[in-house]
Amino acid sequence: MTMPQTPALFLSKIERRYVQGETTLHILRGADLAVWPGEIVALVAPSGSGKSTLLHIAGLLERPDGGEVYVGGEPTTGLDDAGRTRLRRLDIGFVYQFHHLLPEFSALENVALPQLIRGLPRREAESRAAEVLGFLGLGERLRHRPAELSGGEQQRVAIARAVANAPRVLLADEPTGNLDPRTSDYVFSMLVALVRASRLAAVIATHNLDLAARMDRRVTIRDGLVVSLD
Ligand code: ADP
Ligand code: MG
């Protein structure tokens, strides 16, 4: 196997501070993280240590106070909001702890929508959506709305939505955090299989050490830095 030349995602010397009244919370103090195509990194750290902050910065949802975020080798901090939004649509999939599906739309439409926004023809977007939903075991649920799905099914639709758009990077913030252990285990297996099949680069924040053990490597956040746990 030849190593790719460029990480799919490279966080370099990321700084993030939150000022609250008299105090400044220095959450990230020069954090570095490189993630290669096809690699799944578990981000395991206690609540409040900055996992969501790091993922939001990596996902271009939040700007760092210092450092640079490279997506596919391209620096992003110089981009304006339109440029960031465009890159986020093209290259980044985000899965939240809560599914954030659109309630009025079916599973199929929820998954097809980001692809339509990206400019794919409806037929192609829907066939890809159906394929990914089928892969995740939801082939019989395409026309269901989120309220007609179980928690685990909703979360699988959210994963399908993030992945169907064929991003370079998948970021997941405790994606199975509000599911029961068995459902969580099942959804997580699906997520890993999908990431492996599509050669995405993924960072998955989780509290669950058993799930983390099934990823390629494990990192934590310590004193504002990303540190290897392996
Ligand atoms: P985690 O996801 O690991 O639980 P977060 O990244 O959500 O941690 O938060 C890290 C720390 O930063 C927490 O102490 C939190 O209170 C603080 N924080 C996060 N977002 C903000 C914000 N917008 N304003 C002020 N403090 C924040
Ligand atoms: Mg969090």
PDB file of C-alpha atoms and ligand atoms in Angstrom:
ATOM      1  CA  MET A   1       0.000   0.000   0.000  1.00  0.00           C
ATOM      2  CA  THR A   2       1.358   3.426  -0.890  1.00  0.00           C
ATOM      3  CA  MET A   3       0.782   6.145   1.670  1.00  0.00           C
ATOM      4  CA  PRO A   4      -1.172   9.113   0.405  1.00  0.00           C
ATOM      5  CA  GLN A   5       0.828  12.323   0.213  1.00  0.00           C
ATOM      6  CA  THR A   6      -1.643  14.532   1.992  1.00  0.00           C
ATOM      7  CA  PRO A   7      -3.797  14.020   5.078  1.00  0.00           C
ATOM      8  CA  ALA A   8      -7.507  14.373   4.357  1.00  0.00           C
ATOM      9  CA  LEU A   9      -7.655  16.562   7.449  1.00  0.00           C
ATOM     10  CA  PHE A  10      -4.788  18.309   9.169  1.00  0.00           C
ATOM     11  CA  LEU A  11      -5.250  20.454  12.239  1.00  0.00           C
ATOM     12  CA  SER A  12      -2.120  22.463  12.917  1.00  0.00           C
ATOM     13  CA  LYS A  13      -1.445  24.300  16.194  1.00  0.00           C
ATOM     14  CA  ILE A  14      -5.125  24.943  16.847  1.00  0.00           C
ATOM     15  CA  GLU A  15      -5.896  27.511  19.552  1.00  0.00           C
ATOM     16  CA  ARG A  16      -9.328  28.147  21.012  1.00  0.00           C
ATOM     17  CA  ARG A  17     -10.193  30.350  23.938  1.00  0.00           C
ATOM     18  CA  TYR A  18     -13.574  31.238  25.376  1.00  0.00           C
ATOM     19  CA  VAL A  19     -13.759  34.493  27.296  1.00  0.00           C
ATOM     20  CA  GLN A  20     -16.405  34.539  29.992  1.00  0.00           C
ATOM     21  CA  GLY A  21     -16.469  37.687  32.072  1.00  0.00           C
ATOM     22  CA  GLU A  22     -13.227  37.834  34.025  1.00  0.00           C
ATOM     23  CA  THR A  23     -11.993  34.398  33.071  1.00  0.00           C
ATOM     24  CA  THR A  24     -10.623  32.970  29.859  1.00  0.00           C
ATOM     25  CA  LEU A  25     -11.034  29.269  29.206  1.00  0.00           C
ATOM     26  CA  HIS A  26      -8.093  28.172  27.105  1.00  0.00           C
ATOM     27  CA  ILE A  27      -9.583  24.998  25.624  1.00  0.00           C
ATOM     28  CA  LEU A  28      -7.149  24.243  22.802  1.00  0.00           C
ATOM     29  CA  ARG A  29      -3.520  25.280  23.156  1.00  0.00           C
ATOM     30  CA  GLY A  30      -1.840  24.320  19.900  1.00  0.00           C
ATOM     31  CA  ALA A  31      -3.590  21.047  19.118  1.00  0.00           C
ATOM     32  CA  ASP A  32      -2.298  19.023  16.148  1.00  0.00           C
ATOM     33  CA  LEU A  33      -4.068  16.150  14.425  1.00  0.00           C
ATOM     34  CA  ALA A  34      -3.567  14.572  10.995  1.00  0.00           C
ATOM     35  CA  VAL A  35      -6.078  12.089   9.642  1.00  0.00           C
ATOM     36  CA  TRP A  36      -5.376  10.114   6.478  1.00  0.00           C
ATOM     37  CA  PRO A  37      -7.859   8.830   3.900  1.00  0.00           C
ATOM     38  CA  GLY A  38      -9.361   5.543   5.070  1.00  0.00           C
ATOM     39  CA  GLU A  39      -8.369   6.127   8.676  1.00  0.00           C
ATOM     40  CA  ILE A  40     -10.761   6.177  11.627  1.00  0.00           C
ATOM     41  CA  VAL A  41      -9.560   8.040  14.696  1.00  0.00           C
ATOM     42  CA  ALA A  42     -11.373   7.800  18.023  1.00  0.00           C
ATOM     43  CA  LEU A  43     -11.419  10.981  20.086  1.00  0.00           C
ATOM     44  CA  VAL A  44     -11.874   9.856  23.668  1.00  0.00           C
ATOM     45  CA  ALA A  45     -11.817  12.513  26.353  1.00  0.00           C
ATOM     46  CA  PRO A  46     -13.866  13.541  29.389  1.00  0.00           C
ATOM     47  CA  SER A  47     -16.816  15.857  29.059  1.00  0.00           C
ATOM     48  CA  GLY A  48     -15.717  19.489  28.870  1.00  0.00           C
ATOM     49  CA  SER A  49     -12.248  18.758  27.526  1.00  0.00           C
ATOM     50  CA  GLY A  50     -12.908  20.247  24.086  1.00  0.00           C
ATOM     51  CA  LYS A  51     -13.999  17.368  21.816  1.00  0.00           C
ATOM     52  CA  SER A  52     -16.935  19.245  20.315  1.00  0.00           C
ATOM     53  CA  THR A  53     -14.836  22.390  20.016  1.00  0.00           C
ATOM     54  CA  LEU A  54     -12.155  20.495  18.091  1.00  0.00           C
ATOM     55  CA  LEU A  55     -14.710  18.833  15.804  1.00  0.00           C
ATOM     56  CA  HIS A  56     -16.514  22.106  15.126  1.00  0.00           C
ATOM     57  CA  ILE A  57     -13.215  23.728  14.181  1.00  0.00           C
ATOM     58  CA  ALA A  58     -12.282  20.735  12.006  1.00  0.00           C
ATOM     59  CA  GLY A  59     -15.714  20.914  10.379  1.00  0.00           C
ATOM     60  CA  LEU A  60     -15.309  24.635   9.642  1.00  0.00           C
ATOM     61  CA  LEU A  61     -18.331  25.382  11.816  1.00  0.00           C
ATOM     62  CA  GLU A  62     -16.223  27.479  14.153  1.00  0.00           C
ATOM     63  CA  ARG A  63     -13.025  29.452  13.548  1.00  0.00           C
ATOM     64  CA  PRO A  64      -9.935  28.798  15.656  1.00  0.00           C
ATOM     65  CA  ASP A  65      -8.216  31.689  17.453  1.00  0.00           C
ATOM     66  CA  GLY A  66      -4.932  30.436  16.049  1.00  0.00           C
ATOM     67  CA  GLY A  67      -3.539  27.672  13.890  1.00  0.00           C
ATOM     68  CA  GLU A  68      -4.668  26.311  10.552  1.00  0.00           C
ATOM     69  CA  VAL A  69      -7.162  23.719   9.358  1.00  0.00           C
ATOM     70  CA  TYR A  70      -6.170  21.972   6.136  1.00  0.00           C
ATOM     71  CA  VAL A  71      -8.803  20.005   4.249  1.00  0.00           C
ATOM     72  CA  GLY A  72      -7.304  17.876   1.503  1.00  0.00           C
ATOM     73  CA  GLY A  73      -4.116  19.889   1.906  1.00  0.00           C
ATOM     74  CA  GLU A  74      -5.833  23.249   1.391  1.00  0.00           C
ATOM     75  CA  PRO A  75      -5.607  25.849   4.172  1.00  0.00           C
ATOM     76  CA  THR A  76      -9.035  27.150   5.203  1.00  0.00           C
ATOM     77  CA  THR A  77      -8.609  30.007   7.650  1.00  0.00           C
ATOM     78  CA  GLY A  78      -8.175  32.519   4.843  1.00  0.00           C
ATOM     79  CA  LEU A  79     -11.502  31.561   3.264  1.00  0.00           C
ATOM     80  CA  ASP A  80     -14.532  33.816   3.644  1.00  0.00           C
ATOM     81  CA  ASP A  81     -17.832  32.412   4.902  1.00  0.00           C
ATOM     82  CA  ALA A  82     -19.001  31.465   1.408  1.00  0.00           C
ATOM     83  CA  GLY A  83     -15.757  29.600   0.755  1.00  0.00           C
ATOM     84  CA  ARG A  84     -16.018  27.781   4.058  1.00  0.00           C
ATOM     85  CA  THR A  85     -19.615  26.829   3.429  1.00  0.00           C
ATOM     86  CA  ARG A  86     -18.734  25.513  -0.010  1.00  0.00           C
ATOM     87  CA  LEU A  87     -15.852  23.419   1.295  1.00  0.00           C
ATOM     88  CA  ARG A  88     -18.013  22.132   4.125  1.00  0.00           C
ATOM     89  CA  ARG A  89     -20.699  21.034   1.659  1.00  0.00           C
ATOM     90  CA  LEU A  90     -18.228  19.335  -0.642  1.00  0.00           C
ATOM     91  CA  ASP A  91     -15.687  17.785   1.662  1.00  0.00           C
ATOM     92  CA  ILE A  92     -17.072  17.397   5.161  1.00  0.00           C
ATOM     93  CA  GLY A  93     -19.803  15.231   6.628  1.00  0.00           C
ATOM     94  CA  PHE A  94     -20.900  15.891  10.194  1.00  0.00           C
ATOM     95  CA  VAL A  95     -22.899  13.571  12.459  1.00  0.00           C
ATOM     96  CA  TYR A  96     -24.202  15.066  15.698  1.00  0.00           C
ATOM     97  CA  GLN A  97     -25.301  13.302  18.855  1.00  0.00           C
ATOM     98  CA  PHE A  98     -28.876  14.219  17.993  1.00  0.00           C
ATOM     99  CA  HIS A  99     -29.862  13.446  14.452  1.00  0.00           C
ATOM    100  CA  HIS A 100     -31.012  16.918  13.268  1.00  0.00           C
ATOM    101  CA  LEU A 101     -33.088  15.357  10.502  1.00  0.00           C
ATOM    102  CA  LEU A 102     -35.744  17.501   8.844  1.00  0.00           C
ATOM    103  CA  PRO A 103     -39.060  16.257  10.302  1.00  0.00           C
ATOM    104  CA  GLU A 104     -41.189  16.967   7.223  1.00  0.00           C
ATOM    105  CA  PHE A 105     -38.994  14.934   4.895  1.00  0.00           C
ATOM    106  CA  SER A 106     -38.632  11.191   4.426  1.00  0.00           C
ATOM    107  CA  ALA A 107     -35.424   9.308   5.198  1.00  0.00           C
ATOM    108  CA  LEU A 108     -34.674   9.210   1.473  1.00  0.00           C
ATOM    109  CA  GLU A 109     -35.249  12.960   1.057  1.00  0.00           C
ATOM    110  CA  ASN A 110     -33.169  13.798   4.124  1.00  0.00           C
ATOM    111  CA  VAL A 111     -30.240  11.858   2.675  1.00  0.00           C
ATOM    112  CA  ALA A 112     -30.716  13.165  -0.869  1.00  0.00           C
ATOM    113  CA  LEU A 113     -31.012  16.822   0.121  1.00  0.00           C
ATOM    114  CA  PRO A 114     -27.326  17.665   0.722  1.00  0.00           C
ATOM    115  CA  GLN A 115     -26.520  16.055  -2.618  1.00  0.00           C
ATOM    116  CA  LEU A 116     -29.178  18.149  -4.364  1.00  0.00           C
ATOM    117  CA  ILE A 117     -27.736  21.264  -2.735  1.00  0.00           C
ATOM    118  CA  ARG A 118     -24.386  20.166  -4.050  1.00  0.00           C
ATOM    119  CA  GLY A 119     -25.840  20.099  -7.561  1.00  0.00           C
ATOM    120  CA  LEU A 120     -26.505  16.434  -8.289  1.00  0.00           C
ATOM    121  CA  PRO A 121     -29.580  15.586 -10.377  1.00  0.00           C
ATOM    122  CA  ARG A 122     -32.485  14.314  -8.276  1.00  0.00           C
ATOM    123  CA  ARG A 123     -32.459  10.849  -9.814  1.00  0.00           C
ATOM    124  CA  GLU A 124     -28.787  10.363  -9.014  1.00  0.00           C
ATOM    125  CA  ALA A 125     -29.084  11.837  -5.504  1.00  0.00           C
ATOM    126  CA  GLU A 126     -32.028   9.599  -4.673  1.00  0.00           C
ATOM    127  CA  SER A 127     -30.446   6.463  -6.054  1.00  0.00           C
ATOM    128  CA  ARG A 128     -27.297   7.105  -4.037  1.00  0.00           C
ATOM    129  CA  ALA A 129     -29.397   7.885  -0.958  1.00  0.00           C
ATOM    130  CA  ALA A 130     -31.293   4.609  -1.382  1.00  0.00           C
ATOM    131  CA  GLU A 131     -28.040   2.715  -1.823  1.00  0.00           C
ATOM    132  CA  VAL A 132     -26.457   4.089   1.362  1.00  0.00           C
ATOM    133  CA  LEU A 133     -29.659   3.659   3.357  1.00  0.00           C
ATOM    134  CA  GLY A 134     -29.840   0.084   2.065  1.00  0.00           C
ATOM    135  CA  PHE A 135     -26.240  -0.501   3.146  1.00  0.00           C
ATOM    136  CA  LEU A 136     -27.227   0.698   6.627  1.00  0.00           C
ATOM    137  CA  GLY A 137     -30.142  -1.736   6.744  1.00  0.00           C
ATOM    138  CA  LEU A 138     -32.821   0.875   6.094  1.00  0.00           C
ATOM    139  CA  GLY A 139     -33.961  -0.294   2.671  1.00  0.00           C
ATOM    140  CA  GLU A 140     -37.475  -0.793   4.033  1.00  0.00           C
ATOM    141  CA  ARG A 141     -37.604   2.641   5.651  1.00  0.00           C
ATOM    142  CA  LEU A 142     -36.941   4.973   2.720  1.00  0.00           C
ATOM    143  CA  ARG A 143     -40.341   6.682   2.865  1.00  0.00           C
ATOM    144  CA  HIS A 144     -40.530   6.947   6.656  1.00  0.00           C
ATOM    145  CA  ARG A 145     -40.280  10.355   8.290  1.00  0.00           C
ATOM    146  CA  PRO A 146     -37.941  10.752  11.269  1.00  0.00           C
ATOM    147  CA  ALA A 147     -40.825  10.536  13.785  1.00  0.00           C
ATOM    148  CA  GLU A 148     -41.709   7.133  12.327  1.00  0.00           C
ATOM    149  CA  LEU A 149     -38.209   5.770  12.975  1.00  0.00           C
ATOM    150  CA  SER A 150     -36.543   4.460  16.135  1.00  0.00           C
ATOM    151  CA  GLY A 151     -33.617   6.347  17.682  1.00  0.00           C
ATOM    152  CA  GLY A 152     -31.108   3.955  16.152  1.00  0.00           C
ATOM    153  CA  GLU A 153     -32.765   4.235  12.756  1.00  0.00           C
ATOM    154  CA  GLN A 154     -32.814   8.024  12.940  1.00  0.00           C
ATOM    155  CA  GLN A 155     -29.125   8.047  13.731  1.00  0.00           C
ATOM    156  CA  ARG A 156     -28.390   5.697  10.823  1.00  0.00           C
ATOM    157  CA  VAL A 157     -30.248   8.090   8.519  1.00  0.00           C
ATOM    158  CA  ALA A 158     -28.095  10.937   9.857  1.00  0.00           C
ATOM    159  CA  ILE A 159     -24.974   8.874   9.130  1.00  0.00           C
ATOM    160  CA  ALA A 160     -26.250   8.055   5.642  1.00  0.00           C
ATOM    161  CA  ARG A 161     -26.891  11.746   5.037  1.00  0.00           C
ATOM    162  CA  ALA A 162     -23.333  12.661   6.017  1.00  0.00           C
ATOM    163  CA  VAL A 163     -21.717   9.900   3.982  1.00  0.00           C
ATOM    164  CA  ALA A 164     -23.916   9.931   0.850  1.00  0.00           C
ATOM    165  CA  ASN A 165     -22.545  13.319  -0.085  1.00  0.00           C
ATOM    166  CA  ALA A 166     -19.164  11.604  -0.566  1.00  0.00           C
ATOM    167  CA  PRO A 167     -17.139  13.892   1.678  1.00  0.00           C
ATOM    168  CA  ARG A 168     -13.417  13.599   2.191  1.00  0.00           C
ATOM    169  CA  VAL A 169     -13.767  13.834   5.958  1.00  0.00           C
ATOM    170  CA  LEU A 170     -16.426  12.507   8.314  1.00  0.00           C
ATOM    171  CA  LEU A 171     -16.692  14.062  11.758  1.00  0.00           C
ATOM    172  CA  ALA A 172     -18.983  12.474  14.317  1.00  0.00           C
ATOM    173  CA  ASP A 173     -19.643  13.980  17.742  1.00  0.00           C
ATOM    174  CA  GLU A 174     -20.718  11.149  20.072  1.00  0.00           C
ATOM    175  CA  PRO A 175     -22.912   9.761  17.294  1.00  0.00           C
ATOM    176  CA  THR A 176     -24.281   6.910  19.379  1.00  0.00           C
ATOM    177  CA  GLY A 177     -24.228   8.795  22.678  1.00  0.00           C
ATOM    178  CA  ASN A 178     -27.973   8.819  23.245  1.00  0.00           C
ATOM    179  CA  LEU A 179     -28.685   5.261  22.096  1.00  0.00           C
ATOM    180  CA  ASP A 180     -28.960   2.190  24.312  1.00  0.00           C
ATOM    181  CA  PRO A 181     -25.787   0.027  24.369  1.00  0.00           C
ATOM    182  CA  ARG A 182     -26.985  -2.637  21.923  1.00  0.00           C
ATOM    183  CA  THR A 183     -28.325  -0.145  19.403  1.00  0.00           C
ATOM    184  CA  SER A 184     -25.221   1.943  19.835  1.00  0.00           C
ATOM    185  CA  ASP A 185     -23.048  -1.074  19.092  1.00  0.00           C
ATOM    186  CA  TYR A 186     -25.040  -1.917  15.969  1.00  0.00           C
ATOM    187  CA  VAL A 187     -25.135   1.639  14.610  1.00  0.00           C
ATOM    188  CA  PHE A 188     -21.454   1.998  15.301  1.00  0.00           C
ATOM    189  CA  SER A 189     -20.593  -1.198  13.407  1.00  0.00           C
ATOM    190  CA  MET A 190     -22.535   0.161  10.450  1.00  0.00           C
ATOM    191  CA  LEU A 191     -20.694   3.459  10.656  1.00  0.00           C
ATOM    192  CA  VAL A 192     -17.298   1.761  10.687  1.00  0.00           C
ATOM    193  CA  ALA A 193     -18.224  -0.518   7.762  1.00  0.00           C
ATOM    194  CA  LEU A 194     -19.395   2.458   5.750  1.00  0.00           C
ATOM    195  CA  VAL A 195     -16.287   4.499   6.464  1.00  0.00           C
ATOM    196  CA  ARG A 196     -14.041   1.573   5.553  1.00  0.00           C
ATOM    197  CA  ALA A 197     -15.947   0.918   2.325  1.00  0.00           C
ATOM    198  CA  SER A 198     -15.739   4.538   1.216  1.00  0.00           C
ATOM    199  CA  ARG A 199     -12.152   5.337   2.309  1.00  0.00           C
ATOM    200  CA  LEU A 200     -13.217   8.419   4.194  1.00  0.00           C
ATOM    201  CA  ALA A 201     -11.074   9.940   6.878  1.00  0.00           C
ATOM    202  CA  ALA A 202     -13.085   9.933  10.089  1.00  0.00           C
ATOM    203  CA  VAL A 203     -12.802  11.408  13.563  1.00  0.00           C
ATOM    204  CA  ILE A 204     -15.348  10.023  15.977  1.00  0.00           C
ATOM    205  CA  ALA A 205     -15.750  11.411  19.474  1.00  0.00           C
ATOM    206  CA  THR A 206     -17.014   8.828  21.915  1.00  0.00           C
ATOM    207  CA  HIS A 207     -17.073   8.054  25.618  1.00  0.00           C
ATOM    208  CA  ASN A 208     -17.274   4.362  24.855  1.00  0.00           C
ATOM    209  CA  LEU A 209     -13.885   2.631  25.171  1.00  0.00           C
ATOM    210  CA  ASP A 210     -15.168  -0.595  23.598  1.00  0.00           C
ATOM    211  CA  LEU A 211     -16.222   1.322  20.503  1.00  0.00           C
ATOM    212  CA  ALA A 212     -12.962   3.273  20.486  1.00  0.00           C
ATOM    213  CA  ALA A 213     -11.013   0.013  20.560  1.00  0.00           C
ATOM    214  CA  ARG A 214     -12.500  -0.886  17.170  1.00  0.00           C
ATOM    215  CA  MET A 215     -11.107   2.225  15.464  1.00  0.00           C
ATOM    216  CA  ASP A 216      -7.643   2.513  13.921  1.00  0.00           C
ATOM    217  CA  ARG A 217      -6.178   4.641  16.680  1.00  0.00           C
ATOM    218  CA  ARG A 218      -7.184   6.579  19.731  1.00  0.00           C
ATOM    219  CA  VAL A 219      -6.406  10.133  20.782  1.00  0.00           C
ATOM    220  CA  THR A 220      -7.449  12.293  23.697  1.00  0.00           C
ATOM    221  CA  ILE A 221      -7.281  15.981  24.586  1.00  0.00           C
ATOM    222  CA  ARG A 222      -4.920  16.750  27.440  1.00  0.00           C
ATOM    223  CA  ASP A 223      -4.014  20.275  28.522  1.00  0.00           C
ATOM    224  CA  GLY A 224      -5.390  21.610  25.260  1.00  0.00           C
ATOM    225  CA  LEU A 225      -3.333  19.278  23.076  1.00  0.00           C
ATOM    226  CA  VAL A 226      -4.268  16.189  21.099  1.00  0.00           C
ATOM    227  CA  VAL A 227      -2.352  13.259  22.589  1.00  0.00           C
ATOM    228  CA  SER A 228      -2.155   9.657  21.371  1.00  0.00           C
ATOM    229  CA  LEU A 229      -3.648   7.005  23.676  1.00  0.00           C
ATOM    230  CA  ASP A 230      -2.021   4.036  21.912  1.00  0.00           C
TER     231      ASP A 230
HETATM  232  P1  ADP B   1     -16.650  18.292  25.144  1.00  0.00           P
HETATM  233  O1  ADP B   1     -17.307  18.165  23.809  1.00  0.00           O
HETATM  234  O2  ADP B   1     -15.364  17.535  25.266  1.00  0.00           O
HETATM  235  O3  ADP B   1     -17.576  17.931  26.257  1.00  0.00           O
HETATM  236  P2  ADP B   1     -16.678  21.129  24.559  1.00  0.00           P
HETATM  237  O4  ADP B   1     -15.794  21.295  23.387  1.00  0.00           O
HETATM  238  O5  ADP B   1     -18.136  21.160  24.308  1.00  0.00           O
HETATM  239  O6  ADP B   1     -16.247  19.825  25.365  1.00  0.00           O
HETATM  240  O7  ADP B   1     -16.363  22.259  25.611  1.00  0.00           O
HETATM  241  C1  ADP B   1     -15.080  22.461  26.165  1.00  0.00           C
HETATM  242  C2  ADP B   1     -15.141  23.572  27.172  1.00  0.00           C
HETATM  243  O8  ADP B   1     -15.364  24.809  26.514  1.00  0.00           O
HETATM  244  C3  ADP B   1     -16.241  23.425  28.195  1.00  0.00           C
HETATM  245  O9  ADP B   1     -15.732  23.783  29.438  1.00  0.00           O
HETATM  246  C4  ADP B   1     -17.293  24.390  27.735  1.00  0.00           C
HETATM  247  O10 ADP B   1     -18.006  24.902  28.815  1.00  0.00           O
HETATM  248  C5  ADP B   1     -16.494  25.466  27.042  1.00  0.00           C
HETATM  249  N1  ADP B   1     -17.239  26.055  25.921  1.00  0.00           N
HETATM  250  C6  ADP B   1     -17.637  25.406  24.808  1.00  0.00           C
HETATM  251  N2  ADP B   1     -18.266  26.243  23.968  1.00  0.00           N
HETATM  252  C7  ADP B   1     -18.292  27.450  24.579  1.00  0.00           C
HETATM  253  C8  ADP B   1     -18.794  28.735  24.215  1.00  0.00           C
HETATM  254  N3  ADP B   1     -19.423  28.949  23.057  1.00  0.00           N
HETATM  255  N4  ADP B   1     -18.617  29.758  25.109  1.00  0.00           N
HETATM  256  C9  ADP B   1     -17.975  29.544  26.263  1.00  0.00           C
HETATM  257  N5  ADP B   1     -17.460  28.361  26.650  1.00  0.00           N
HETATM  258  C10 ADP B   1     -17.622  27.335  25.834  1.00  0.00           C
HETATM  259 MG    MG B   2     -19.190  17.541  23.237  1.00  0.00          MG
END
